[in-house]
PDB file of C-alpha atoms and ligand atoms in Angstrom:
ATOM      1  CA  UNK A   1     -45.217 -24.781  20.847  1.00  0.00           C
ATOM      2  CA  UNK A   2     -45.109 -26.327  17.373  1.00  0.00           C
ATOM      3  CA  UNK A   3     -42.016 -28.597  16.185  1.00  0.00           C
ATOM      4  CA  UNK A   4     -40.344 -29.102  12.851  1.00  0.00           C
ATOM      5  CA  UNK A   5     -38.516 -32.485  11.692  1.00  0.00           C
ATOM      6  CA  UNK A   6     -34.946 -31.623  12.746  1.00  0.00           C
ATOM      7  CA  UNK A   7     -33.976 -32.934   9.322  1.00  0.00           C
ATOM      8  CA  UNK A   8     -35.044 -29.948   7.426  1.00  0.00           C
ATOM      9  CA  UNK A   9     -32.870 -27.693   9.055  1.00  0.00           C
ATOM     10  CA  UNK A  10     -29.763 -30.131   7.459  1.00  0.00           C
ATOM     11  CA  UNK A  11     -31.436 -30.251   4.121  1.00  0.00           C
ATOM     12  CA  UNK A  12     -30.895 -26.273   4.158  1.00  0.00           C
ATOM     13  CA  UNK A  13     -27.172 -26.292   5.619  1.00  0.00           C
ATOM     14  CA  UNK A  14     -26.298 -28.931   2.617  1.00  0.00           C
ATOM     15  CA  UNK A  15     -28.022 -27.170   0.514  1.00  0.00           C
ATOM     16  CA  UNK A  16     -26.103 -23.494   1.242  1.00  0.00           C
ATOM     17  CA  UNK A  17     -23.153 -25.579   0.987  1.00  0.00           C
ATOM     18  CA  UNK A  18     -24.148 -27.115  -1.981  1.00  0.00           C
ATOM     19  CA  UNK A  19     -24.753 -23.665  -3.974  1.00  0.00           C
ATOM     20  CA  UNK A  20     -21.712 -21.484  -2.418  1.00  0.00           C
ATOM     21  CA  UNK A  21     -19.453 -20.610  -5.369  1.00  0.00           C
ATOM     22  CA  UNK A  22     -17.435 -18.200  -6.171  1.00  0.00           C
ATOM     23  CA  UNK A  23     -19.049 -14.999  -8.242  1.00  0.00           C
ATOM     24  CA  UNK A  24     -17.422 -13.052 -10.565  1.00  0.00           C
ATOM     25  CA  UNK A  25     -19.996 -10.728 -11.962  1.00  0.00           C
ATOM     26  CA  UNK A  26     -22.359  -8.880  -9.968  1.00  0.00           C
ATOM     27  CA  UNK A  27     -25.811  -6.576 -10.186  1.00  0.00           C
ATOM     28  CA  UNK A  28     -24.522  -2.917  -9.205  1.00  0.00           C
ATOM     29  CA  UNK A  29     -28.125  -2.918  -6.687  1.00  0.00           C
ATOM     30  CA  UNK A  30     -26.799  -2.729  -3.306  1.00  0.00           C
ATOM     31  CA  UNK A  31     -27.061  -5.124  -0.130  1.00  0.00           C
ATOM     32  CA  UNK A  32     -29.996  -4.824   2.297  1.00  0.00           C
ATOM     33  CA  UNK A  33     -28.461  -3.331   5.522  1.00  0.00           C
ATOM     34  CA  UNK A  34     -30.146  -6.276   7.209  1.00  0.00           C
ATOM     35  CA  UNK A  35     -28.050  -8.791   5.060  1.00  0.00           C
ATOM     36  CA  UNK A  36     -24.663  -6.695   5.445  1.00  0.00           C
ATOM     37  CA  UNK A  37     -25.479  -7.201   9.525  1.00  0.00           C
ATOM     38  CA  UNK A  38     -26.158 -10.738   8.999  1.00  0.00           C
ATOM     39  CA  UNK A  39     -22.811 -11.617   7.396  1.00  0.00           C
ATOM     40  CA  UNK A  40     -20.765  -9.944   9.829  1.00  0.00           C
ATOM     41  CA  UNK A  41     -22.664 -11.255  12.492  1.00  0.00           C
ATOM     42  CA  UNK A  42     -22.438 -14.750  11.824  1.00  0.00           C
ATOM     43  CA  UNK A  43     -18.342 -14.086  10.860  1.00  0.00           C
ATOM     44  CA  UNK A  44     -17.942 -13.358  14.667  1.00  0.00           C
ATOM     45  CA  UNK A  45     -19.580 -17.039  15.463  1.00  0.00           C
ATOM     46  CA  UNK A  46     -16.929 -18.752  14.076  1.00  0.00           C
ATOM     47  CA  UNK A  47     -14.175 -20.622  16.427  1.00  0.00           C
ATOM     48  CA  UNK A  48     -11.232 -19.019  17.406  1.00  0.00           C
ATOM     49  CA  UNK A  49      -8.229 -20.851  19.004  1.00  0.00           C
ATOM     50  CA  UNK A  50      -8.623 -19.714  22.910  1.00  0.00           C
ATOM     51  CA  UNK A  51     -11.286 -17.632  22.201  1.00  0.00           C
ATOM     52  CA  UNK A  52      -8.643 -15.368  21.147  1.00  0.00           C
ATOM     53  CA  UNK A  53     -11.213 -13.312  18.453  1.00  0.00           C
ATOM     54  CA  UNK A  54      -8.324 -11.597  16.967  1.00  0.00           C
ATOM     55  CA  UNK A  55     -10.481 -10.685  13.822  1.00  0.00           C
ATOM     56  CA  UNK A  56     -11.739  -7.246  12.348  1.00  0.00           C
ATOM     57  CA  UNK A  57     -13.792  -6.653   8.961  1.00  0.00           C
ATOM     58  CA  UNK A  58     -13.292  -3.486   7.163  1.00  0.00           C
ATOM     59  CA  UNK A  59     -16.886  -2.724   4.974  1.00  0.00           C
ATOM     60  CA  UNK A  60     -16.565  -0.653   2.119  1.00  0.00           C
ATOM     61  CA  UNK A  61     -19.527   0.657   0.144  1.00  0.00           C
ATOM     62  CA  UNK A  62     -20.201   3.634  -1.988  1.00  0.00           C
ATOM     63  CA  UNK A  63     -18.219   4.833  -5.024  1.00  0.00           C
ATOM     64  CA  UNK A  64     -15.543   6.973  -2.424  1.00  0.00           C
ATOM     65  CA  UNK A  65     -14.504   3.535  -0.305  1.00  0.00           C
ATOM     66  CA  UNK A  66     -15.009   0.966  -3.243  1.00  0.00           C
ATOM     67  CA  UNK A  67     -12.950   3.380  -5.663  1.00  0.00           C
ATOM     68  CA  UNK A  68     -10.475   4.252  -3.006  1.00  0.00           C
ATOM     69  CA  UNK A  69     -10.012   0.112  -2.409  1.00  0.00           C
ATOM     70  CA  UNK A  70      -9.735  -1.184  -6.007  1.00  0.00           C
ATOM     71  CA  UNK A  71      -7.092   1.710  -6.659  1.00  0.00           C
ATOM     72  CA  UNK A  72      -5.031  -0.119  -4.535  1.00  0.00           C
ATOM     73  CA  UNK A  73      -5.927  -3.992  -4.639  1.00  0.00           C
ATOM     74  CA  UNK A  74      -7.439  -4.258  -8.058  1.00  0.00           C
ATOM     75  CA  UNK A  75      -4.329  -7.572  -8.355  1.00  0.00           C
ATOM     76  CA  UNK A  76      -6.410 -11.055  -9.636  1.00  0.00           C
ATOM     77  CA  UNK A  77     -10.213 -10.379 -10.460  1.00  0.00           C
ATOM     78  CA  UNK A  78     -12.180  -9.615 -13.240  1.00  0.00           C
ATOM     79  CA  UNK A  79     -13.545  -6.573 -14.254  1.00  0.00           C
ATOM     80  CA  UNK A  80     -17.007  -7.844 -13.235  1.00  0.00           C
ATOM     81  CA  UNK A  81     -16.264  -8.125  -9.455  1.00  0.00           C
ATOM     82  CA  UNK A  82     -15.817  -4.638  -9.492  1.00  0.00           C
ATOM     83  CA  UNK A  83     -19.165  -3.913 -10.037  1.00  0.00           C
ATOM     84  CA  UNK A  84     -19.874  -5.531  -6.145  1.00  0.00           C
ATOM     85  CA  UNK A  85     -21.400  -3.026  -3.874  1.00  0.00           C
ATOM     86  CA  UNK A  86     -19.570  -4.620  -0.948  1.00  0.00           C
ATOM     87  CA  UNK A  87     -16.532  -5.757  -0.212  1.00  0.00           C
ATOM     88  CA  UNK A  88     -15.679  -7.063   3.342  1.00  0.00           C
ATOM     89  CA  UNK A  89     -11.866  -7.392   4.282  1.00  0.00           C
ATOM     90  CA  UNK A  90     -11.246  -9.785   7.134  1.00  0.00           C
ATOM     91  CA  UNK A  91      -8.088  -9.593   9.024  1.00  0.00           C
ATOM     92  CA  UNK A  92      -5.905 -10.812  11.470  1.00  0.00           C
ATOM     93  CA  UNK A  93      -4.292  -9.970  14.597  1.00  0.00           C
ATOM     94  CA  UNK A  94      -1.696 -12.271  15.501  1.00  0.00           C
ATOM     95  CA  UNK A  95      -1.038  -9.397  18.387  1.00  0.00           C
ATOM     96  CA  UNK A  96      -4.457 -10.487  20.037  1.00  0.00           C
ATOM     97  CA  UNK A  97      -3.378 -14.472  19.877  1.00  0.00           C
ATOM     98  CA  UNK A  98      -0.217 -13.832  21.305  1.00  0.00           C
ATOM     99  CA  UNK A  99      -1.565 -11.572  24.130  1.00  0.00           C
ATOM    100  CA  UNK A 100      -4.261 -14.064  24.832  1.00  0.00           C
ATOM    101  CA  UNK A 101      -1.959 -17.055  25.000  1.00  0.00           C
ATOM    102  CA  UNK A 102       0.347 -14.819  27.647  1.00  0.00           C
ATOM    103  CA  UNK A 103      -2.868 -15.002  29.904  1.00  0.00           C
ATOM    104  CA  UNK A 104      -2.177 -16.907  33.078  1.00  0.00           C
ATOM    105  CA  UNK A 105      -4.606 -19.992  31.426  1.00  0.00           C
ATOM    106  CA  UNK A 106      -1.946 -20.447  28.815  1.00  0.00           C
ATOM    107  CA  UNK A 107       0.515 -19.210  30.416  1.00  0.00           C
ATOM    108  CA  UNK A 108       3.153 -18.406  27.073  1.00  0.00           C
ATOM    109  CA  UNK A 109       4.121 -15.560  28.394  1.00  0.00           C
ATOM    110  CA  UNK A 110       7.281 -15.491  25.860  1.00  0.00           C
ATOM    111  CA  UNK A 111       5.407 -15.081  23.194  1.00  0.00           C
ATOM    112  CA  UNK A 112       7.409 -17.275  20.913  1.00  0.00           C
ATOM    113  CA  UNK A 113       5.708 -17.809  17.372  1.00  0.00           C
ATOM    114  CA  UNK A 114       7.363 -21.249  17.255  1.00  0.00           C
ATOM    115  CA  UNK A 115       5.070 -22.346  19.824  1.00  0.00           C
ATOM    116  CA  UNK A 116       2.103 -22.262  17.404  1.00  0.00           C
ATOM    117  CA  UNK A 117       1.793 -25.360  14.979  1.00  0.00           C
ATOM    118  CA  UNK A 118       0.224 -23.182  12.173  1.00  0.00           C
ATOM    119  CA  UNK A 119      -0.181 -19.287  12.495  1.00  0.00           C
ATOM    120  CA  UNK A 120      -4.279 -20.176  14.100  1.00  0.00           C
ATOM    121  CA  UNK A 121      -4.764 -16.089  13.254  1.00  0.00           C
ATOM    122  CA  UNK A 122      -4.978 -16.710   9.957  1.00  0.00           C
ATOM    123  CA  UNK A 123      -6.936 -20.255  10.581  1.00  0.00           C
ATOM    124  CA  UNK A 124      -9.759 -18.672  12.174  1.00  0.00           C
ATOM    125  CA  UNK A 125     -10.128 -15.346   9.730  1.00  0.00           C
ATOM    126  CA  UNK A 126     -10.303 -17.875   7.137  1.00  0.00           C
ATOM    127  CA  UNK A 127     -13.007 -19.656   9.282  1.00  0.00           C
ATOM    128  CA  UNK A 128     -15.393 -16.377   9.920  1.00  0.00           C
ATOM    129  CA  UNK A 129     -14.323 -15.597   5.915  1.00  0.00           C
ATOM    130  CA  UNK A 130     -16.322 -18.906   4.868  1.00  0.00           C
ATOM    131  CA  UNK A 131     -19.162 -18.186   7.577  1.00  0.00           C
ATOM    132  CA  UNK A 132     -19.912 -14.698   5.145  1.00  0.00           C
ATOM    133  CA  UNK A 133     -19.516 -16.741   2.159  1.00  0.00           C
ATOM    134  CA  UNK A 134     -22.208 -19.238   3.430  1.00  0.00           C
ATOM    135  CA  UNK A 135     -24.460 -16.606   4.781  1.00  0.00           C
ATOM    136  CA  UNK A 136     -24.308 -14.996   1.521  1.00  0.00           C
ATOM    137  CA  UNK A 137     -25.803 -17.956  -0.170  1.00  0.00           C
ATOM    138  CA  UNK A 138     -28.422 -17.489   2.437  1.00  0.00           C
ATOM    139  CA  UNK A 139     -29.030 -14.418   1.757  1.00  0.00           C
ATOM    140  CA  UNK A 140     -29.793 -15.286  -1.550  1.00  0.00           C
ATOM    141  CA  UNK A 141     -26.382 -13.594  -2.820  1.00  0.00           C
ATOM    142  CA  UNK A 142     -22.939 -14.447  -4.486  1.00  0.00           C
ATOM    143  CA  UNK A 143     -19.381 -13.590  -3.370  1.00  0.00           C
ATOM    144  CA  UNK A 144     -15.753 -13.810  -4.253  1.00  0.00           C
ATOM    145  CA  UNK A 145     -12.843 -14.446  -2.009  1.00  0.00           C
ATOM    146  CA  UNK A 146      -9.624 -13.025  -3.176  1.00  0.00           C
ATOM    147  CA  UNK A 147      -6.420 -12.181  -2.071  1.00  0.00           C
ATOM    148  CA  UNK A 148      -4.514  -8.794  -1.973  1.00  0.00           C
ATOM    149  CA  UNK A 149      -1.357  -9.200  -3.620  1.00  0.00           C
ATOM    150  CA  UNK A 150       2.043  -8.117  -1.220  1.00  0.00           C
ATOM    151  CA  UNK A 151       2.571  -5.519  -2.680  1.00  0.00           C
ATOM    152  CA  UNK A 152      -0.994  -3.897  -2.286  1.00  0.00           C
ATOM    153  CA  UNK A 153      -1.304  -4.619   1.363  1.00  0.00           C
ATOM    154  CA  UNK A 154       0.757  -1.642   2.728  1.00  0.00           C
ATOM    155  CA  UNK A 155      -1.387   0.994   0.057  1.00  0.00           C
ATOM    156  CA  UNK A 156      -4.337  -0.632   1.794  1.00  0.00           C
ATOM    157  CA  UNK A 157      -3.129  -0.434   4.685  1.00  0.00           C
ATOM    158  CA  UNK A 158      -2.531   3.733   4.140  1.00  0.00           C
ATOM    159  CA  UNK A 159      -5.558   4.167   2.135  1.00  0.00           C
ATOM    160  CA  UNK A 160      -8.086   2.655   5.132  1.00  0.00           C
ATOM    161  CA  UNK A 161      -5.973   3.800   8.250  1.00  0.00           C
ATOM    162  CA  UNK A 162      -5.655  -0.053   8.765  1.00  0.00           C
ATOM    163  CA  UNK A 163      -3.118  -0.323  12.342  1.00  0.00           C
ATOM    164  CA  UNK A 164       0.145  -1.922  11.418  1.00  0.00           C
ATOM    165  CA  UNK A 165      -1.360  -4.984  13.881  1.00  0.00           C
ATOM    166  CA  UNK A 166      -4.077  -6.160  11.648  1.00  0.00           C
ATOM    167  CA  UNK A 167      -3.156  -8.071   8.598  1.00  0.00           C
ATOM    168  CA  UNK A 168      -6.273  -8.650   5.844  1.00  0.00           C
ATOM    169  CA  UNK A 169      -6.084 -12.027   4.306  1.00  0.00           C
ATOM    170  CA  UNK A 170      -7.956 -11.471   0.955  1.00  0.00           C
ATOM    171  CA  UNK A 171     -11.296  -9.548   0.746  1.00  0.00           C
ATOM    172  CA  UNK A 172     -14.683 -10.563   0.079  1.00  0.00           C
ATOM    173  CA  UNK A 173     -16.720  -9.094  -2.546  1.00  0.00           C
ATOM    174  CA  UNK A 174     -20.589  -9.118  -2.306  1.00  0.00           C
ATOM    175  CA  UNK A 175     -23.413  -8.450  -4.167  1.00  0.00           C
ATOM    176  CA  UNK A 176     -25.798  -9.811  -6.520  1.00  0.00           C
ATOM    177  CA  UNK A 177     -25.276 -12.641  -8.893  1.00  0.00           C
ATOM    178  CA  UNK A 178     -25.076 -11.320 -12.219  1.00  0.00           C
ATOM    179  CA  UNK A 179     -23.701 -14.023 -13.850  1.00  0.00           C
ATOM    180  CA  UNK A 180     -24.828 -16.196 -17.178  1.00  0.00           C
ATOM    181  CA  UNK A 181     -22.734 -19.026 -17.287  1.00  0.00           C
ATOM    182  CA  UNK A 182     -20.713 -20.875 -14.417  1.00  0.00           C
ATOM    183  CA  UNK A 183     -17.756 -22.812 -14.598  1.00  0.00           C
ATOM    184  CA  UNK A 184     -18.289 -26.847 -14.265  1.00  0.00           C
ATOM    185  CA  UNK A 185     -15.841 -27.754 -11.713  1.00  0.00           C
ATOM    186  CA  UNK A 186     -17.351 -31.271 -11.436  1.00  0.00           C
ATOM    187  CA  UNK A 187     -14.407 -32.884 -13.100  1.00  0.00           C
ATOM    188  CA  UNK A 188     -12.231 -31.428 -11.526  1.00  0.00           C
ATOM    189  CA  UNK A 189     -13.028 -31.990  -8.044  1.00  0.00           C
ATOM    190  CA  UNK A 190     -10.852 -34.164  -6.448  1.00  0.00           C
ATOM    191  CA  UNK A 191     -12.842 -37.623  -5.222  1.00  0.00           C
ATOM    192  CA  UNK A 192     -12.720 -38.519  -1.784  1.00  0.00           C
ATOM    193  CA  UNK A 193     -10.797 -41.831  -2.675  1.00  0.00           C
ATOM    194  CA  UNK A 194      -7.954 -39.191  -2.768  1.00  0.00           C
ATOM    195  CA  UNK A 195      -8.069 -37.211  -0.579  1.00  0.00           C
ATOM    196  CA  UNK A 196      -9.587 -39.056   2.623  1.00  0.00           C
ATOM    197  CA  UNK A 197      -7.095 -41.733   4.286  1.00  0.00           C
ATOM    198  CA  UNK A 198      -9.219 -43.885   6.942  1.00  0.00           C
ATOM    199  CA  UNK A 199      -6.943 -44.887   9.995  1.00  0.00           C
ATOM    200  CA  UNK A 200      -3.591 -44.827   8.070  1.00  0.00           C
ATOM    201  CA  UNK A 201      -2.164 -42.591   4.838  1.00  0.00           C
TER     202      UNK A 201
HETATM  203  C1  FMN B   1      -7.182 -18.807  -0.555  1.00  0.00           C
HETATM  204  C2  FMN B   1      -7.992 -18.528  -1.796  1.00  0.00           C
HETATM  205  C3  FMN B   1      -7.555 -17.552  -2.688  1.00  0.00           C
HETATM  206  C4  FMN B   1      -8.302 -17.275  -3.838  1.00  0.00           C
HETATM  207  N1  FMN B   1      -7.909 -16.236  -4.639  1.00  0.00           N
HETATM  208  C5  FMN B   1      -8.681 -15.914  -5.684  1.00  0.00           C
HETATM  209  C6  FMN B   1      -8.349 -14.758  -6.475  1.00  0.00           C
HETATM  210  O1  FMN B   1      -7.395 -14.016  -6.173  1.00  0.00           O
HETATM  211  N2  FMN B   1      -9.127 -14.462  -7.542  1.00  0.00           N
HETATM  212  C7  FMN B   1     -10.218 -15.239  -7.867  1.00  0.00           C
HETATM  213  O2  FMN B   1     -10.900 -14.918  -8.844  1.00  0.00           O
HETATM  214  N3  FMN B   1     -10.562 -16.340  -7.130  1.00  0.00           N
HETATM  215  C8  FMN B   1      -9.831 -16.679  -6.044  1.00  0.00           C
HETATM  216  N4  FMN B   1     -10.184 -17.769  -5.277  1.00  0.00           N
HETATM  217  C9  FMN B   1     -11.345 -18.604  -5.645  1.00  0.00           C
HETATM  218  C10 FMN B   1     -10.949 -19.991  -6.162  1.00  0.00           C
HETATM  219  O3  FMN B   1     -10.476 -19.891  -7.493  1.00  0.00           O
HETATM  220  C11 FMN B   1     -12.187 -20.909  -6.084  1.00  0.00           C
HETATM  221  O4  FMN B   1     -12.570 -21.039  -4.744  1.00  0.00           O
HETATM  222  C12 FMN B   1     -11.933 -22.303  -6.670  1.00  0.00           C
HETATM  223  O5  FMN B   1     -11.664 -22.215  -8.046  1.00  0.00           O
HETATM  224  C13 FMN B   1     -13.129 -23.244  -6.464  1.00  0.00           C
HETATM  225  O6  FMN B   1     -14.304 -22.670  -6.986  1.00  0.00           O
HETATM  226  P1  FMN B   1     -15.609 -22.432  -6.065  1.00  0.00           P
HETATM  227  O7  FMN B   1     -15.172 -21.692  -4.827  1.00  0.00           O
HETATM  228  O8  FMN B   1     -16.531 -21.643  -6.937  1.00  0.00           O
HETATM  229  O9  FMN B   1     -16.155 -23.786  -5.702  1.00  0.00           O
HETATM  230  C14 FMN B   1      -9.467 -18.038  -4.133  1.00  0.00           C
HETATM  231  C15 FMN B   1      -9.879 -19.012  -3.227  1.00  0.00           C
HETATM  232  C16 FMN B   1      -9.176 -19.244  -2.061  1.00  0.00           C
HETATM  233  C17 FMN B   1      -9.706 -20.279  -1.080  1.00  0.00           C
END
């Protein structure tokens, strides 16, 4: 058996979170099948309040599903994510939390939403959502998150034969980074000093 300093494997988790920002302009050259497993594997490894899973992932590729989905939720990007040859739309089934929390081990058998502090559903799709955006800086490729404006959600919903029990919170495009220039969001960042409070606000 050989060994490797643990510390390498945190140089390369700081370093994926270092790198992961958001693309906007993408190589048309499509995703290795092996990567496209990879990010939807490690989305299901993310924690999910009572082990609940209540996730699914639509994958579109090909000119039928990718034309098919940005004739109905074209809403806030540029024209260059539209060249992604993936996009991945998470959702959420707050049916799946709420039958999971009936379960004798939790025991809410009411089912009343006012028993949740924030909807966890959408908590933990936004979890598994940053798990593909990490693994596609592993993967050596860029991504977008994006919503789906209100109004687009029930065309997707038609379009993709989505069940009226799964709610996607924004889609993921994926591909390869095509772009020249990247915004400097240094600035802008807020400093901890602002946003941490140690032991009292
Ligand atoms: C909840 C959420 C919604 C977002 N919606 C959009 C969007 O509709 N269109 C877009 O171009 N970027 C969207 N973004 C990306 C943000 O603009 C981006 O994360 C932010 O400017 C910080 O940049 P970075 O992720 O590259 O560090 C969204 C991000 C989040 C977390």
């Amino acid at each position: 058996m050989s060994w490797v300093p643990a510390t390498v494997r945190t140089v390369e988790f700081q370093e994926v979170v270092r790198r992961r920002r958001m693309v906007r302009r993408f190589r048309p050259d499509p995703v290795p099948e092996a990567s496209v497993e990879r990010l939807l594997r490690n989305a299901t490894r993310g924690p999910s309040a009572g082990f609940s899973q209540g996730q699914a992932f639509l994958v579109l590729r090909g000119p039928a599903e990718l034309d098919a989905f940005w004739a109905v939720a074209s809403g806030a990007v540029d024209d260059g994510v539209r060249q992604a040859p993936l996009v991945i739309v998470p959702m959420s089934s707050k049916r799946i939390y709420l039958d999971r929390y009936a379960r004798p081990d939790k025991g809410w058998t009411d089912r009343d939403e006012a028993r949740w502090p924030v909807p966890f559903w959408h908590i933990d799709t936004g979890m598994a959502t940053l798990l593909i955006l990490q693994t596609a800086v592993d993967e050596g490729l860029g991504a977008l998150y994006f919503g789906i404006v209100p109004d687009a959600v029930e065309p997707f919903r038609r379009a993709f034969g989505v069940p009226a029990d799964h709610e996607p919170i924004g889609a993921v495009a994926v591909g390869y980074d095509a772009e020249t220039q990247r915004r400097d969001l240094s600035a802008r960042r807020r400093p901890l000093s602002e946003v941490v409070h140690y032991g009292r606000w």
